[in-house]
Structure formats: structure tokens, C-alpha cells
Short mmCIF file of N, CA and C in Angstrom, two decimals:
data_model
loop_
_atom_site.label_atom_id
_atom_site.label_comp_id
_atom_site.label_asym_id
_atom_site.label_seq_id
_atom_site.Cartn_x
_atom_site.Cartn_y
_atom_site.Cartn_z
N MET N 1 12.20 11.85 2.19
CA MET N 1 11.39 11.07 1.33
C MET N 1 10.19 12.10 0.71
N ALA N 2 10.75 13.22 0.42
CA ALA N 2 9.79 14.20 -0.10
C ALA N 2 9.52 13.96 -1.59
N PRO N 3 8.43 13.92 -2.09
CA PRO N 3 7.99 13.63 -3.50
C PRO N 3 8.09 14.95 -4.03
N GLN N 4 7.95 15.16 -5.60
CA GLN N 4 8.05 16.20 -6.30
C GLN N 4 6.68 17.12 -5.80
N PRO N 5 6.58 18.36 -5.67
CA PRO N 5 5.55 19.09 -5.18
C PRO N 5 4.30 18.96 -6.16
N ASP N 6 4.53 18.69 -7.37
CA ASP N 6 3.53 18.83 -8.40
C ASP N 6 2.61 17.22 -8.58
N VAL N 7 3.25 16.39 -7.63
CA VAL N 7 2.45 15.07 -7.51
C VAL N 7 1.09 15.20 -6.59
N TYR N 8 0.99 16.15 -5.96
CA TYR N 8 -0.13 16.31 -5.14
C TYR N 8 -1.02 17.46 -5.39
N GLN N 9 -2.30 17.22 -5.72
CA GLN N 9 -3.20 18.33 -6.01
C GLN N 9 -3.98 18.41 -4.60
N LYS N 10 -4.41 19.77 -4.35
CA LYS N 10 -5.08 19.83 -3.07
C LYS N 10 -6.46 19.10 -3.14
N LEU N 11 -6.82 18.43 -2.03
CA LEU N 11 -7.76 17.64 -1.79
C LEU N 11 -8.92 18.35 -1.08
N MET N 12 -10.13 18.09 -1.49
CA MET N 12 -11.26 18.84 -0.79
C MET N 12 -11.78 17.90 0.31
N ALA N 13 -11.85 18.37 1.40
CA ALA N 13 -12.05 17.51 2.68
C ALA N 13 -13.57 17.52 2.79
N ASP N 14 -14.36 18.48 2.45
CA ASP N 14 -15.72 18.52 2.53
C ASP N 14 -16.50 17.43 1.52
N GLN N 15 -15.63 17.11 0.63
CA GLN N 15 -16.05 16.18 -0.54
C GLN N 15 -15.72 14.72 -0.26
N TYR N 16 -14.97 14.61 0.93
CA TYR N 16 -14.16 13.20 1.17
C TYR N 16 -13.15 12.77 -0.02
N GLN N 17 -12.48 13.37 -0.43
CA GLN N 17 -11.62 13.02 -1.42
C GLN N 17 -10.43 12.47 -0.87
N ILE N 18 -9.76 11.39 -1.92
CA ILE N 18 -8.78 10.68 -1.39
C ILE N 18 -7.83 10.58 -2.64
N ARG N 19 -6.71 9.90 -2.57
CA ARG N 19 -5.92 9.76 -4.01
C ARG N 19 -5.77 8.32 -3.90
N ILE N 20 -5.99 7.78 -5.13
CA ILE N 20 -5.55 6.39 -5.15
C ILE N 20 -4.51 6.09 -6.47
N LEU N 21 -4.02 4.95 -6.26
CA LEU N 21 -2.70 4.64 -7.17
C LEU N 21 -3.12 3.67 -7.99
N HIS N 22 -3.05 4.00 -9.33
CA HIS N 22 -3.04 3.00 -10.44
C HIS N 22 -1.75 2.42 -10.80
N VAL N 23 -1.50 1.12 -10.39
CA VAL N 23 -0.53 0.36 -10.54
C VAL N 23 -0.53 -0.34 -12.12
N CYS N 24 0.27 0.15 -12.63
CA CYS N 24 0.25 -0.35 -14.03
C CYS N 24 0.54 -1.91 -14.31
N ALA N 25 -0.05 -2.66 -15.04
CA ALA N 25 0.33 -4.03 -15.29
C ALA N 25 1.65 -4.13 -15.81
N ALA N 26 2.33 -5.32 -15.47
CA ALA N 26 3.67 -5.55 -15.98
C ALA N 26 3.66 -6.90 -16.35
N THR N 27 4.33 -7.17 -17.23
CA THR N 27 4.35 -8.82 -17.74
C THR N 27 5.59 -9.55 -17.14
N THR N 28 6.48 -8.66 -16.89
CA THR N 28 7.77 -9.43 -16.19
C THR N 28 7.95 -8.65 -14.83
N TRP N 29 8.89 -9.43 -14.00
CA TRP N 29 9.06 -9.14 -12.69
C TRP N 29 9.95 -7.80 -12.61
N HIS N 30 10.80 -7.83 -13.43
CA HIS N 30 11.91 -6.89 -13.41
C HIS N 30 11.64 -5.43 -14.24
N GLU N 31 10.31 -5.30 -14.63
CA GLU N 31 9.98 -4.11 -15.21
C GLU N 31 9.75 -2.98 -14.09
N LYS N 32 10.23 -1.75 -14.59
CA LYS N 32 10.10 -0.58 -13.57
C LYS N 32 8.69 -0.59 -13.18
N ILE N 33 8.44 -0.12 -12.01
CA ILE N 33 7.06 -0.14 -11.59
C ILE N 33 6.59 1.20 -11.86
N SER N 34 5.76 1.41 -12.75
CA SER N 34 4.85 2.65 -13.07
C SER N 34 3.45 2.84 -12.85
N CYS N 35 3.18 4.08 -12.42
CA CYS N 35 1.94 4.21 -11.71
C CYS N 35 1.35 5.38 -12.27
N ASP N 36 0.05 5.79 -12.19
CA ASP N 36 -0.91 6.90 -11.94
C ASP N 36 -1.59 7.30 -10.73
N LEU N 37 -1.97 8.63 -10.69
CA LEU N 37 -2.42 8.88 -9.42
C LEU N 37 -3.76 9.69 -9.89
N THR N 38 -4.89 9.00 -9.04
CA THR N 38 -6.12 10.20 -9.28
C THR N 38 -6.76 10.60 -7.98
N THR N 39 -7.39 11.38 -8.02
CA THR N 39 -8.20 12.09 -6.99
C THR N 39 -9.78 11.66 -7.24
N VAL N 40 -10.45 10.83 -6.25
CA VAL N 40 -11.74 10.39 -6.27
C VAL N 40 -12.26 10.96 -4.72
N SER N 41 -13.75 10.90 -4.96
CA SER N 41 -14.42 11.05 -3.67
C SER N 41 -15.15 9.99 -3.16
N LEU N 42 -14.96 9.65 -1.97
CA LEU N 42 -15.59 8.52 -1.27
C LEU N 42 -17.05 8.31 -1.40
N GLU N 43 -17.63 9.76 -1.56
CA GLU N 43 -19.00 9.88 -1.92
C GLU N 43 -19.61 9.17 -3.10
N LYS N 44 -18.71 9.11 -4.00
CA LYS N 44 -19.01 8.42 -5.27
C LYS N 44 -18.87 6.81 -5.46
N SER N 45 -18.48 6.15 -4.10
CA SER N 45 -18.28 4.83 -4.19
C SER N 45 -17.13 4.13 -5.17
N PRO N 46 -16.08 4.90 -5.05
CA PRO N 46 -15.04 4.46 -6.16
C PRO N 46 -14.47 2.94 -5.79
N GLN N 47 -14.10 2.22 -6.78
CA GLN N 47 -13.55 0.80 -6.63
C GLN N 47 -12.20 0.93 -6.30
N PHE N 48 -11.67 0.31 -5.11
CA PHE N 48 -10.28 0.39 -4.87
C PHE N 48 -10.17 -0.78 -3.62
N GLU N 49 -8.69 -1.02 -3.61
CA GLU N 49 -8.39 -1.69 -2.59
C GLU N 49 -7.51 -0.91 -1.55
N ALA N 50 -7.27 -1.45 -0.43
CA ALA N 50 -6.32 -0.71 0.62
C ALA N 50 -5.43 -1.39 0.88
N LEU N 51 -4.16 -0.99 0.93
CA LEU N 51 -3.09 -1.68 1.38
C LEU N 51 -2.66 -1.24 2.87
N SER N 52 -2.49 -2.13 3.75
CA SER N 52 -2.05 -1.89 4.90
C SER N 52 -0.93 -2.77 5.47
N TYR N 53 0.22 -1.92 5.59
CA TYR N 53 1.55 -2.66 5.55
C TYR N 53 2.58 -2.01 6.68
N VAL N 54 3.65 -2.68 6.83
CA VAL N 54 4.83 -2.14 7.67
C VAL N 54 5.63 -1.14 6.77
N TRP N 55 5.85 0.09 7.21
CA TRP N 55 6.76 0.69 6.43
C TRP N 55 7.80 0.46 6.15
N GLY N 56 8.56 -0.05 7.24
CA GLY N 56 10.10 -0.25 7.25
C GLY N 56 10.99 1.00 7.28
N ASP N 57 12.30 0.83 7.31
CA ASP N 57 13.23 1.88 7.48
C ASP N 57 12.88 3.00 6.34
N THR N 58 12.37 3.97 6.86
CA THR N 58 12.30 5.34 5.96
C THR N 58 13.32 5.85 5.30
N LYS N 59 14.57 5.29 5.65
CA LYS N 59 15.85 5.85 5.02
C LYS N 59 16.37 5.18 3.94
N ASP N 60 15.43 3.86 3.93
CA ASP N 60 15.95 2.65 2.81
C ASP N 60 14.74 3.08 1.85
N THR N 61 15.37 3.60 0.79
CA THR N 61 14.37 3.97 -0.07
C THR N 61 14.46 3.57 -1.56
N LEU N 62 13.42 3.20 -2.49
CA LEU N 62 13.58 3.12 -3.89
C LEU N 62 12.50 3.85 -4.50
N SER N 63 12.54 4.00 -6.00
CA SER N 63 11.56 4.94 -6.33
C SER N 63 10.76 4.02 -7.60
N ILE N 64 9.43 4.66 -7.75
CA ILE N 64 8.74 4.29 -8.77
C ILE N 64 8.53 5.39 -9.50
N GLN N 65 8.12 4.84 -11.06
CA GLN N 65 7.77 5.95 -11.74
C GLN N 65 6.10 6.44 -11.71
N LEU N 66 6.11 7.65 -11.56
CA LEU N 66 4.75 8.17 -11.04
C LEU N 66 4.93 9.72 -11.76
N LYS N 67 3.47 9.90 -12.63
CA LYS N 67 3.29 11.12 -13.34
C LYS N 67 4.50 11.71 -13.84
N GLY N 68 5.12 10.86 -14.80
CA GLY N 68 6.27 11.46 -15.42
C GLY N 68 7.58 11.64 -14.58
N GLY N 69 7.54 11.37 -13.42
CA GLY N 69 8.79 11.71 -12.49
C GLY N 69 8.95 10.25 -11.92
N TYR N 70 9.79 10.40 -10.81
CA TYR N 70 10.23 9.37 -9.98
C TYR N 70 9.60 9.73 -8.22
N PHE N 71 9.25 8.84 -7.88
CA PHE N 71 8.74 9.00 -6.41
C PHE N 71 9.16 8.16 -5.38
N PRO N 72 9.97 8.69 -4.32
CA PRO N 72 10.79 7.72 -3.54
C PRO N 72 9.55 7.14 -2.42
N MET N 73 10.04 5.89 -2.17
CA MET N 73 9.07 5.20 -1.17
C MET N 73 10.09 4.29 -0.46
N THR N 74 9.58 3.85 0.70
CA THR N 74 10.44 2.54 1.42
C THR N 74 10.47 1.46 0.57
N ARG N 75 11.63 0.80 1.02
CA ARG N 75 11.78 -0.54 0.08
C ARG N 75 10.59 -1.70 0.30
N ASN N 76 10.32 -1.68 1.62
CA ASN N 76 9.18 -2.66 1.88
C ASN N 76 7.81 -2.29 1.18
N LEU N 77 7.66 -0.84 0.99
CA LEU N 77 6.40 -0.60 0.00
C LEU N 77 6.69 -1.04 -1.35
N GLU N 78 7.85 -0.74 -2.01
CA GLU N 78 7.96 -1.12 -3.53
C GLU N 78 7.99 -2.51 -3.56
N ALA N 79 8.51 -3.43 -2.54
CA ALA N 79 8.33 -4.67 -2.66
C ALA N 79 6.77 -5.35 -2.82
N ALA N 80 6.01 -4.56 -1.79
CA ALA N 80 4.55 -4.70 -1.88
C ALA N 80 4.00 -4.48 -3.30
N ILE N 81 4.17 -3.47 -3.82
CA ILE N 81 3.81 -3.17 -4.87
C ILE N 81 4.00 -3.89 -6.16
N ARG N 82 5.30 -4.32 -6.15
CA ARG N 82 6.14 -5.10 -7.02
C ARG N 82 5.24 -6.64 -6.84
N ARG N 83 5.00 -6.90 -5.91
CA ARG N 83 4.55 -8.31 -5.56
C ARG N 83 2.98 -8.22 -6.22
N LEU N 84 2.12 -6.98 -5.79
CA LEU N 84 0.76 -7.10 -5.99
C LEU N 84 0.46 -6.68 -7.42
N ARG N 85 1.42 -6.16 -8.12
CA ARG N 85 1.00 -5.53 -9.27
C ARG N 85 0.75 -6.99 -10.29
N MET N 86 -0.24 -6.83 -11.24
CA MET N 86 -0.73 -8.02 -11.95
C MET N 86 -0.16 -7.96 -13.47
N LYS N 87 -0.31 -8.90 -14.27
CA LYS N 87 0.24 -9.19 -15.34
C LYS N 87 -0.50 -8.50 -16.46
N THR N 88 -1.95 -8.75 -16.38
CA THR N 88 -2.75 -8.28 -17.59
C THR N 88 -3.65 -6.81 -17.28
N ARG N 89 -3.72 -6.50 -16.14
CA ARG N 89 -4.48 -5.32 -15.96
C ARG N 89 -4.10 -4.34 -14.71
N ASP N 90 -4.47 -3.11 -14.64
CA ASP N 90 -3.81 -2.34 -13.62
C ASP N 90 -4.61 -2.72 -12.33
N ARG N 91 -3.91 -2.31 -11.18
CA ARG N 91 -4.49 -2.50 -9.99
C ARG N 91 -4.65 -1.14 -9.28
N VAL N 92 -5.76 -1.19 -8.70
CA VAL N 92 -6.20 0.21 -8.00
C VAL N 92 -6.17 0.24 -6.59
N ILE N 93 -5.30 1.07 -5.93
CA ILE N 93 -4.98 0.83 -4.47
C ILE N 93 -4.79 2.07 -3.81
N TRP N 94 -5.27 2.20 -2.55
CA TRP N 94 -5.05 3.32 -1.74
C TRP N 94 -3.91 2.75 -0.87
N ILE N 95 -2.97 3.73 -0.72
CA ILE N 95 -1.65 3.40 0.10
C ILE N 95 -1.42 4.52 0.88
N ASP N 96 -1.50 4.76 2.44
CA ASP N 96 -1.14 5.86 2.90
C ASP N 96 0.08 6.88 2.71
N GLN N 97 1.09 5.94 2.67
CA GLN N 97 2.45 6.50 2.47
C GLN N 97 2.51 7.47 1.20
N LEU N 98 1.83 6.93 0.22
CA LEU N 98 2.02 7.60 -1.11
C LEU N 98 0.74 8.40 -1.51
N ARG N 99 -0.39 8.24 -0.72
CA ARG N 99 -1.64 8.89 -1.26
C ARG N 99 -1.90 10.01 -0.18
N ILE N 100 -1.16 10.08 0.98
CA ILE N 100 -1.29 11.39 1.81
C ILE N 100 -0.22 12.03 1.74
N ASN N 101 -0.07 13.39 1.38
CA ASN N 101 0.90 14.21 1.71
C ASN N 101 1.59 14.37 2.83
N GLN N 102 2.55 13.72 3.17
CA GLN N 102 3.09 13.42 4.40
C GLN N 102 3.89 15.09 4.74
N ALA N 103 3.99 15.55 3.74
CA ALA N 103 4.76 17.13 4.15
C ALA N 103 3.75 18.07 4.51
N ASP N 104 2.23 17.72 4.48
CA ASP N 104 1.40 18.87 4.79
C ASP N 104 0.56 18.09 6.07
N PRO N 105 0.72 18.81 7.31
CA PRO N 105 0.41 18.31 8.35
C PRO N 105 -1.26 18.46 8.43
N VAL N 106 -1.81 19.45 7.72
CA VAL N 106 -3.34 19.71 7.68
C VAL N 106 -4.02 18.56 6.96
N GLU N 107 -3.36 18.20 5.84
CA GLU N 107 -4.04 17.07 5.02
C GLU N 107 -3.75 15.86 5.62
N LYS N 108 -2.52 15.72 6.35
CA LYS N 108 -2.35 14.53 7.17
C LYS N 108 -3.39 14.28 7.92
N SER N 109 -3.65 15.34 9.01
CA SER N 109 -4.65 15.11 10.22
C SER N 109 -6.00 14.77 9.36
N ILE N 110 -6.46 15.45 8.19
CA ILE N 110 -7.69 15.23 7.76
C ILE N 110 -7.69 13.67 7.38
N GLN N 111 -6.81 13.35 6.37
CA GLN N 111 -6.84 12.10 5.89
C GLN N 111 -6.65 10.97 6.97
N LEU N 112 -5.85 11.13 8.08
CA LEU N 112 -5.80 10.19 9.23
C LEU N 112 -7.36 9.79 9.83
N ALA N 113 -8.10 11.05 9.97
CA ALA N 113 -9.53 10.92 10.64
C ALA N 113 -10.34 10.43 9.61
N MET N 114 -10.08 10.30 8.31
CA MET N 114 -10.96 9.63 7.21
C MET N 114 -10.54 8.00 7.07
N MET N 115 -9.57 7.50 7.73
CA MET N 115 -9.07 6.07 7.57
C MET N 115 -10.28 5.19 7.87
N PRO N 116 -10.71 5.30 8.76
CA PRO N 116 -11.96 4.39 9.12
C PRO N 116 -12.86 4.18 7.77
N ARG N 117 -13.13 5.57 7.43
CA ARG N 117 -14.19 5.52 6.05
C ARG N 117 -13.55 5.02 4.94
N ILE N 118 -12.07 5.25 4.84
CA ILE N 118 -11.42 4.71 3.56
C ILE N 118 -11.46 3.18 3.62
N TYR N 119 -11.09 2.46 4.73
CA TYR N 119 -10.99 1.08 5.15
C TYR N 119 -12.47 0.50 4.67
N LYS N 120 -13.52 1.00 5.21
CA LYS N 120 -14.93 0.75 5.04
C LYS N 120 -15.38 0.73 3.67
N SER N 121 -14.68 1.83 2.84
CA SER N 121 -15.04 1.85 1.42
C SER N 121 -14.40 0.99 0.44
N CYS N 122 -13.21 0.44 0.80
CA CYS N 122 -12.46 -0.22 -0.25
C CYS N 122 -13.18 -1.58 -0.29
N THR N 123 -12.87 -2.34 -1.61
CA THR N 123 -13.33 -3.81 -1.77
C THR N 123 -12.78 -4.71 -0.84
N GLN N 124 -11.57 -4.66 -0.75
CA GLN N 124 -10.66 -5.32 0.26
C GLN N 124 -9.56 -4.85 0.88
N VAL N 125 -9.03 -5.33 1.97
CA VAL N 125 -7.84 -4.65 2.61
C VAL N 125 -6.63 -5.89 2.45
N ILE N 126 -5.67 -5.29 1.95
CA ILE N 126 -4.29 -6.40 1.77
C ILE N 126 -3.32 -6.06 2.95
N LEU N 127 -3.00 -6.99 3.71
CA LEU N 127 -2.09 -6.71 4.73
C LEU N 127 -0.69 -7.24 4.47
N TRP N 128 0.36 -6.42 4.44
CA TRP N 128 1.61 -6.87 3.95
C TRP N 128 2.76 -6.38 4.91
N LEU N 129 3.50 -7.57 5.68
CA LEU N 129 4.31 -7.51 6.54
C LEU N 129 5.83 -7.41 5.94
N GLY N 130 6.04 -7.88 4.77
CA GLY N 130 7.36 -7.69 4.21
C GLY N 130 7.62 -9.12 3.41
N GLU N 131 8.83 -8.88 2.88
CA GLU N 131 9.38 -10.22 2.28
C GLU N 131 9.75 -11.34 3.13
N ILE N 132 9.87 -12.44 2.77
CA ILE N 132 10.42 -13.60 3.66
C ILE N 132 11.60 -14.08 3.21
N GLU N 133 12.62 -13.70 3.85
CA GLU N 133 13.86 -13.70 3.58
C GLU N 133 14.13 -15.48 3.42
N ALA N 134 15.05 -15.87 2.37
CA ALA N 134 15.46 -17.17 2.33
C ALA N 134 16.71 -17.38 3.40
N VAL N 135 16.55 -18.65 3.90
CA VAL N 135 17.37 -18.82 5.01
C VAL N 135 18.25 -20.07 4.58
N ASN N 136 19.52 -20.18 4.59
CA ASN N 136 20.09 -21.66 4.38
C ASN N 136 20.23 -22.56 5.57
N GLU N 137 20.72 -21.91 6.63
CA GLU N 137 20.69 -22.91 7.74
C GLU N 137 19.99 -22.01 8.90
N ILE N 138 18.93 -22.77 9.39
CA ILE N 138 18.15 -22.35 10.50
C ILE N 138 17.74 -23.49 11.72
N THR N 139 17.79 -23.04 12.86
CA THR N 139 17.53 -24.15 13.79
C THR N 139 15.90 -24.21 14.06
N VAL N 140 15.50 -25.26 14.52
CA VAL N 140 14.34 -25.47 14.94
C VAL N 140 13.71 -24.43 15.99
N GLU N 141 14.58 -24.21 16.86
CA GLU N 141 14.19 -22.85 17.78
C GLU N 141 14.06 -21.38 16.96
N ASP N 142 14.87 -21.31 16.16
CA ASP N 142 14.71 -20.21 15.25
C ASP N 142 13.52 -20.18 14.57
N ALA N 143 13.23 -21.27 13.88
CA ALA N 143 11.89 -21.23 13.18
C ALA N 143 10.78 -21.13 14.02
N LEU N 144 10.68 -21.74 15.03
CA LEU N 144 9.62 -21.41 16.07
C LEU N 144 9.56 -20.14 16.54
N THR N 145 10.57 -19.44 16.74
CA THR N 145 10.51 -17.93 17.28
C THR N 145 10.18 -17.17 16.19
N SER N 146 10.52 -17.43 14.92
CA SER N 146 10.37 -16.56 13.80
C SER N 146 8.91 -16.63 13.34
N GLU N 147 8.37 -17.83 13.47
CA GLU N 147 6.99 -18.19 13.16
C GLU N 147 5.94 -17.37 14.21
N THR N 148 6.46 -17.54 15.36
CA THR N 148 5.57 -17.02 16.50
C THR N 148 5.59 -15.49 16.31
N ILE N 149 6.71 -14.87 15.99
CA ILE N 149 6.87 -13.55 15.67
C ILE N 149 5.92 -13.07 14.73
N VAL N 150 6.13 -13.73 13.44
CA VAL N 150 5.50 -13.31 12.24
C VAL N 150 3.63 -13.49 12.55
N GLN N 151 3.50 -14.51 13.12
CA GLN N 151 2.11 -14.88 13.49
C GLN N 151 1.54 -13.73 14.39
N GLY N 152 2.28 -13.36 15.43
CA GLY N 152 1.80 -12.42 16.28
C GLY N 152 1.67 -10.99 15.58
N LEU N 153 2.74 -10.52 14.74
CA LEU N 153 2.48 -9.45 13.73
C LEU N 153 1.52 -9.31 12.96
N ALA N 154 1.23 -10.60 12.26
CA ALA N 154 0.40 -10.67 11.39
C ALA N 154 -1.34 -10.52 12.18
N ALA N 155 -1.42 -11.29 13.41
CA ALA N 155 -2.48 -11.06 14.18
C ALA N 155 -2.87 -9.59 14.36
N ALA N 156 -1.94 -9.01 14.96
CA ALA N 156 -1.93 -7.54 15.28
C ALA N 156 -2.40 -6.72 14.44
N GLY N 157 -1.77 -6.84 13.24
CA GLY N 157 -2.23 -6.26 11.98
C GLY N 157 -3.53 -6.43 11.57
N MET N 158 -3.96 -7.53 11.54
CA MET N 158 -5.21 -7.84 11.00
C MET N 158 -6.12 -7.24 12.11
N ALA N 159 -6.13 -7.52 13.45
CA ALA N 159 -6.90 -6.90 14.28
C ALA N 159 -7.11 -5.33 14.01
N ILE N 160 -6.24 -4.71 13.72
CA ILE N 160 -6.30 -3.27 13.83
C ILE N 160 -6.87 -3.14 12.27
N VAL N 161 -6.57 -3.43 11.09
CA VAL N 161 -7.23 -3.47 9.95
C VAL N 161 -8.83 -3.71 9.88
N GLN N 162 -9.08 -4.96 10.72
CA GLN N 162 -10.72 -5.40 10.87
C GLN N 162 -11.42 -4.34 11.54
N GLU N 163 -10.63 -3.97 12.48
CA GLU N 163 -11.56 -2.72 13.21
C GLU N 163 -12.06 -1.64 12.29
N PHE N 164 -11.06 -1.43 11.41
CA PHE N 164 -11.57 -0.44 10.52
C PHE N 164 -12.27 -0.89 9.46
N ALA N 165 -12.01 -2.01 8.87
CA ALA N 165 -12.62 -2.35 7.68
C ALA N 165 -14.06 -3.24 8.02
N SER N 166 -14.27 -3.66 9.31
CA SER N 166 -15.34 -4.35 9.61
C SER N 166 -15.44 -5.65 8.72
N GLU N 167 -16.57 -5.58 7.65
CA GLU N 167 -16.96 -6.78 7.23
C GLU N 167 -16.12 -7.04 5.98
N LYS N 168 -15.15 -6.16 5.67
CA LYS N 168 -14.29 -6.35 4.44
C LYS N 168 -13.49 -7.63 4.65
N HIS N 169 -13.21 -8.28 3.34
CA HIS N 169 -12.12 -9.14 3.35
C HIS N 169 -10.83 -8.75 3.39
N VAL N 170 -10.00 -9.38 4.45
CA VAL N 170 -8.80 -8.81 4.84
C VAL N 170 -7.72 -10.06 4.29
N HIS N 171 -6.86 -9.91 3.60
CA HIS N 171 -5.98 -10.65 2.82
C HIS N 171 -4.43 -10.39 3.32
N HIS N 172 -3.70 -11.54 3.68
CA HIS N 172 -2.46 -11.31 4.02
C HIS N 172 -1.63 -11.60 2.95
N ALA N 173 -0.87 -11.09 2.51
CA ALA N 173 0.10 -11.15 1.52
C ALA N 173 1.67 -11.13 1.55
N SER N 174 2.38 -11.97 1.18
CA SER N 174 3.81 -12.17 1.35
C SER N 174 4.38 -12.56 -0.02
N ASN N 175 5.60 -12.65 -0.21
CA ASN N 175 6.14 -13.09 -1.41
C ASN N 175 6.10 -14.74 -1.68
N SER N 176 5.36 -15.20 -0.27
CA SER N 176 5.36 -16.79 -0.72
C SER N 176 3.64 -17.09 -0.93
N SER N 177 3.00 -16.00 -0.83
CA SER N 177 1.46 -15.99 -0.92
C SER N 177 0.93 -15.35 -2.10
N THR N 178 1.38 -14.28 -2.60
CA THR N 178 0.97 -13.48 -3.62
C THR N 178 1.01 -14.30 -4.91
N SER N 179 -0.18 -14.07 -5.66
CA SER N 179 -0.13 -14.45 -7.10
C SER N 179 -0.33 -13.30 -8.14
N ARG N 180 -0.01 -13.43 -9.24
CA ARG N 180 0.00 -12.29 -10.12
C ARG N 180 -1.05 -12.71 -11.20
N ARG N 181 -2.06 -12.10 -11.41
CA ARG N 181 -3.35 -12.49 -12.44
C ARG N 181 -3.20 -11.83 -13.57
#
């Protein structure tokens, strides 16, 4: 899942720089996801949301349009971005899978150490566990088990994110709970 090398510009760790994704607005669901990438310093209090999510299978990928090329990502992340993009304005989000150069171990360790500050600096944290699949036949036992598992995953994810985000609003998003503005 390696991106084109020119997608990532070197970050200045001493300036607390991060990369944020500008998800372009889309009026229809089926429009190709188009994004831009900017580097900002946390020292300048940029306005952005943070996405915390389940990566999913790293071999199951789709691509988005990014900086004139295509960038691979997990299917679950593509679904989250598709659900979260807005109809009338761009959305600015920090997403670890895209904003940290996963092929650069030095950058990765610096950015991982900055994650508590990143979550504390964002305007809100969005928690994405994945798409909810439609089921035609389901037993009561299956429904209760599935609901318990989802609630457990959501609670665990919320606890981790809230530890980083402290007072920030944390919102759980799924295909049944997201709205496009």
C-alpha cells in the first residue's frame, strides 16, 4: 500500500508539523473521492478534525485522487471518507494512515509520539468502526451477540481516543449515523 513518493514532503519535527487531508465536497455519493494534502504546524492552532478508525484488511484497498495521482488506502478508510465528505464544503481531517508516511520509520515514530497532542489540538474526534452490513436473516441471538461486540469495540475505541482527546467531543460514525451537510 505504498503511495507515490512525491505525496509526502519532509515534516519539521521541531515545528510540530502534521499533514492534514482536505476532502473535497461531492454532491453525489458515486463521485470519485478527491483530496488535497497540506502541511501545518500545531503551534499555529490549525482547524481540523481527527479520524480514529479500524484500518481493516491492508491487502483490500481502493484508491482516492490525491495531488493529481491516485493514493491507495484500505477499503474501510475509503468508506469512512466517502461517508464523512460533505456536499457543500471541504472537510479537513487528520488521518494517520494517510498523513503519516508509513514507509519512513523515523517520521512514523515522531508522529506517533505526537498523537496525544494531535488529538488534543483537533476540533473533534470522529470514531469509525466500519460499514454496517445489511442482513436479510438474523436470529435474536446473532443480533444480541453482534450488538454486544459492536458496543464493546465502540467503548474500547472511545476510551482510547478520549484518553488522547480529553475534553474534545468524540463522535461515533457509521453508515447509519452519518449525515452529509
